[in-house]
Structure formats: structure tokens, C-alpha cells
Amino acid sequence: MVRDFLKIRGERWIDTLALWINGAFWLPRRWWYEFRFGKGPETWNRLMQNPSKHWITWPIPLHNRKYRYDEGPLVDSTALVWFIATSQGDAFPQSWLGALSKGKVGLDVGAHRGYWSLYHARFMPTDCEVFLIEASYENYRYLLQNISTFSACQRFFPIYGAAWHEAARLKIEGLAGAHESFSLKVIESNKGEVPAFPIDKLTEMYGLNRLDWMKIDVEGAEELVLQGARQTLQRFGPTLWLEVHGTWERVEAVLREVGYRICEKACRTDVENVGYLWAEPAENARGAEQ
């Protein structure tokens, strides 16, 4: 993890120094908890019992500073949590992402603030089009800002709303603070402020004639997203990468029904029953089911 901190550069040298100082306080604390409790959920839960001591907050607040990780886009301190987690293997391995290099059209479902697509844009063709769906209006505002300041912003098309199994209105709960902004709960409600729609309707509305890859990170609603994308999956056969939140059996059942095969899985060590899944149409699957 030391190498990951050293890959980060601030917009100004003073920002870089502030981050490294925070890392010097955070890393020994984390190593001590890992030594006592192992590299698992208990360690993370104990570390986060006092979030005011997290490395983006203590001893120097980083919230108003900008950073760049590993030649990626310039982002705020909240994004660093994602980038550090990614570099620790808590997201799709790079070996899974071969479809990015040849995909002309992609769909980022649960785009958050755009970090995943912006970071991986360097692996995409220059004429690639990416549609980004985000259900939190606060995150959507950040998404607009991030892609507007990115040099290849013409490739990205942000969409406010939630992918769902049917047309509906949703209420979003659980968004508050740096870490909670990565986790949300959706409730179907007539009074909901978030429009929800099936992916099948989205691809029809935009007149897409191909879809090469789809990334889904929707905090437990992944089965419902897949249910609303059945026709799209069967018609276009995009490569799928999903973050799975305790819905493994239901997700895999839907994938089998639409002719997909699981190429590989990766389970997180810090959160129980959460992990990642790579799937391809059965005739194209390059891996064996795990």
C-alpha cells in the first residue's frame, strides 16, 4: 500500500506532502490492526469505528485538495478511497478488462462520480462511446463536473437515473459522507425522485446497434438490473463485470438463463459476501466457471 500512496500526486506539492503525512499516520495504524485481527472484515470495522482518523481526514483534511493517481484524471479526495481500494485488488483485476481495448460502446451502470470509466478510458479506443448511469443526484453532479474537465469528455454520455427491472420511481437512502457515498439503498416509491428504467428500454431509446461491455455496481440491485437487460444481453452479448452484494445465486441464475457463463469470480476479504464477477456469452467465454 505504500507504493500506492507514492503513486499519488497532488495538484500542488503541498497537497502531495499533506497526503503522505496522513499516510504516515494511517499505515502503521492499519498494520497494527491487521497484525492483531488479520486481513478481514473485523480489521476494517475496527479501523472505521473512528472515521475521523481516516487518511483522507487526519491529521490534515484533504477534502478541498485535488489529486491524480497513476496518470489518471485529476480527482477530489473522495476518489482516492476508490483508487486505493482498486489498487489493493478490491475491484475487477486488469486481466479481466480485455474487452475495453476493442469495445466501441460501453455502459457503466452505477457510475458514481465516473472514476471507474475515467480511469480506464486510457485502455479504450479513442472513438469509444460510454453511457454512464448514476442514481444519486449528488454523485451525478460530480460526474458532470469530472467528465467536463477530462480531456476526452466527448466520449462520455451521463444519464441521471437508475437501471431497474421495470419503469418506476425510486427513493435513494444512505448517502452521507465520504464512505457512505459509495453505498446507497434504493426503495421503490411513487414519491421517489429518481427515474428508473430497464436497460432494454435505454438501448432502444438511444438506438444502439451494439454494446460491447457493461459494468454494473449497484449495491445489491444487480439482479434487478440484469432482469431489465435480458433482451440487450441476448441481442448484443456484451462482456459483463459486476460487483455482487450477497446476490450471487440469483445473479448467476439470471446469467445462465440468458446464455452467459461465469469466467471468473473474486471475493473481497474485507466485506463478507461481496465480490466481483466476470461473465461472457457462453459461446465466447474464455474461462472456466469457478
Tab-separated table of C-alpha atoms in Angstrom, residues 118-222:
chain	number	residue	atom	x	y	z
A	118	LEU	CA	-12.407	7.847	-16.475
A	119	TYR	CA	-9.533	5.837	-15.047
A	120	HIS	CA	-9.951	3.024	-17.572
A	121	ALA	CA	-10.529	5.365	-20.529
A	122	ARG	CA	-6.834	5.097	-21.379
A	123	PHE	CA	-7.458	1.460	-22.368
A	124	MET	CA	-10.452	2.286	-24.590
A	125	PRO	CA	-10.387	3.142	-28.313
A	126	THR	CA	-10.409	6.882	-28.955
A	127	ASP	CA	-13.777	6.597	-30.709
A	128	CYS	CA	-15.391	4.586	-27.913
A	129	GLU	CA	-18.735	5.806	-26.546
A	130	VAL	CA	-19.568	5.224	-22.879
A	131	PHE	CA	-23.000	5.773	-21.351
A	132	LEU	CA	-22.845	6.374	-17.597
A	133	ILE	CA	-25.929	5.846	-15.407
A	134	GLU	CA	-25.999	7.288	-11.879
A	135	ALA	CA	-28.961	7.358	-9.485
A	136	SER	CA	-27.651	9.732	-6.810
A	137	TYR	CA	-28.122	13.339	-7.878
A	138	GLU	CA	-25.206	14.453	-5.704
A	139	ASN	CA	-22.910	11.942	-7.366
A	140	TYR	CA	-24.377	12.823	-10.768
A	141	ARG	CA	-23.379	16.471	-10.247
A	142	TYR	CA	-19.825	15.365	-9.508
A	143	LEU	CA	-19.963	13.086	-12.547
A	144	LEU	CA	-20.844	16.011	-14.819
A	145	GLN	CA	-18.002	18.056	-13.379
A	146	ASN	CA	-15.481	15.251	-13.715
A	147	ILE	CA	-16.211	14.409	-17.338
A	148	SER	CA	-16.360	18.101	-18.307
A	149	THR	CA	-12.776	18.600	-17.108
A	150	PHE	CA	-11.472	15.369	-18.623
A	151	SER	CA	-9.635	15.691	-21.942
A	152	ALA	CA	-11.740	13.004	-23.666
A	153	CYS	CA	-15.113	14.137	-22.346
A	154	GLN	CA	-16.749	13.855	-25.775
A	155	ARG	CA	-16.796	10.057	-25.361
A	156	PHE	CA	-18.941	10.096	-22.226
A	157	PHE	CA	-22.706	10.475	-22.010
A	158	PRO	CA	-24.025	10.833	-18.429
A	159	ILE	CA	-27.586	9.742	-17.643
A	160	TYR	CA	-29.367	10.607	-14.405
A	161	GLY	CA	-31.487	7.715	-13.171
A	162	ALA	CA	-31.358	4.109	-12.070
A	163	ALA	CA	-31.220	0.939	-14.116
A	164	TRP	CA	-34.060	-1.283	-12.903
A	165	HIS	CA	-36.190	-4.258	-13.956
A	166	GLU	CA	-39.117	-2.020	-14.948
A	167	ALA	CA	-40.077	1.628	-15.293
A	168	ALA	CA	-40.533	3.051	-11.790
A	169	ARG	CA	-39.711	5.823	-9.352
A	170	LEU	CA	-37.099	5.186	-6.681
A	171	LYS	CA	-36.156	6.770	-3.399
A	172	ILE	CA	-32.439	6.845	-2.583
A	173	GLU	CA	-31.281	6.490	1.010
A	174	GLY	CA	-27.966	6.126	2.796
A	175	LEU	CA	-25.857	8.847	1.180
A	176	ALA	CA	-23.894	10.883	3.695
A	177	GLY	CA	-20.181	11.386	3.986
A	178	ALA	CA	-17.153	10.210	2.055
A	179	HIS	CA	-17.520	6.469	2.565
A	180	GLU	CA	-21.291	6.288	2.555
A	181	SER	CA	-21.308	7.968	-0.851
A	182	PHE	CA	-20.126	4.652	-2.275
A	183	SER	CA	-23.104	2.811	-0.805
A	184	LEU	CA	-26.792	3.505	-1.303
A	185	LYS	CA	-30.139	1.856	-0.714
A	186	VAL	CA	-32.962	2.149	-3.226
A	187	ILE	CA	-36.647	1.903	-2.345
A	188	GLU	CA	-39.410	1.757	-4.957
A	189	SER	CA	-41.888	4.536	-4.189
A	190	ASN	CA	-44.442	6.596	-6.083
A	191	LYS	CA	-42.976	9.611	-4.301
A	192	GLY	CA	-39.447	8.743	-5.297
A	193	GLU	CA	-37.396	11.431	-7.006
A	194	VAL	CA	-35.224	9.124	-9.128
A	195	PRO	CA	-36.469	7.839	-12.511
A	196	ALA	CA	-35.786	4.141	-13.044
A	197	PHE	CA	-35.815	2.244	-16.330
A	198	PRO	CA	-34.774	-1.113	-17.808
A	199	ILE	CA	-31.535	-1.264	-19.788
A	200	ASP	CA	-33.567	-2.773	-22.632
A	201	LYS	CA	-35.541	0.472	-22.908
A	202	LEU	CA	-32.373	2.551	-22.720
A	203	THR	CA	-30.654	0.759	-25.602
A	204	GLU	CA	-33.855	1.054	-27.625
A	205	MET	CA	-34.247	4.765	-26.858
A	206	TYR	CA	-30.669	5.555	-27.890
A	207	GLY	CA	-30.913	3.343	-30.959
A	208	LEU	CA	-27.798	1.373	-30.073
A	209	ASN	CA	-26.808	-1.232	-32.638
A	210	ARG	CA	-24.056	-2.712	-30.473
A	211	LEU	CA	-22.955	-2.921	-26.860
A	212	ASP	CA	-19.533	-4.376	-26.178
A	213	TRP	CA	-19.228	-4.221	-22.391
A	214	MET	CA	-21.260	-3.416	-19.316
A	215	LYS	CA	-20.002	-2.667	-15.818
A	216	ILE	CA	-22.595	-2.946	-13.026
A	217	ASP	CA	-22.063	-1.664	-9.489
A	218	VAL	CA	-25.449	-1.031	-7.894
A	219	GLU	CA	-25.045	-2.011	-4.229
A	220	GLY	CA	-27.247	-5.108	-4.180
A	221	ALA	CA	-29.676	-4.351	-7.031
A	222	GLU	CA	-27.598	-6.202	-9.636
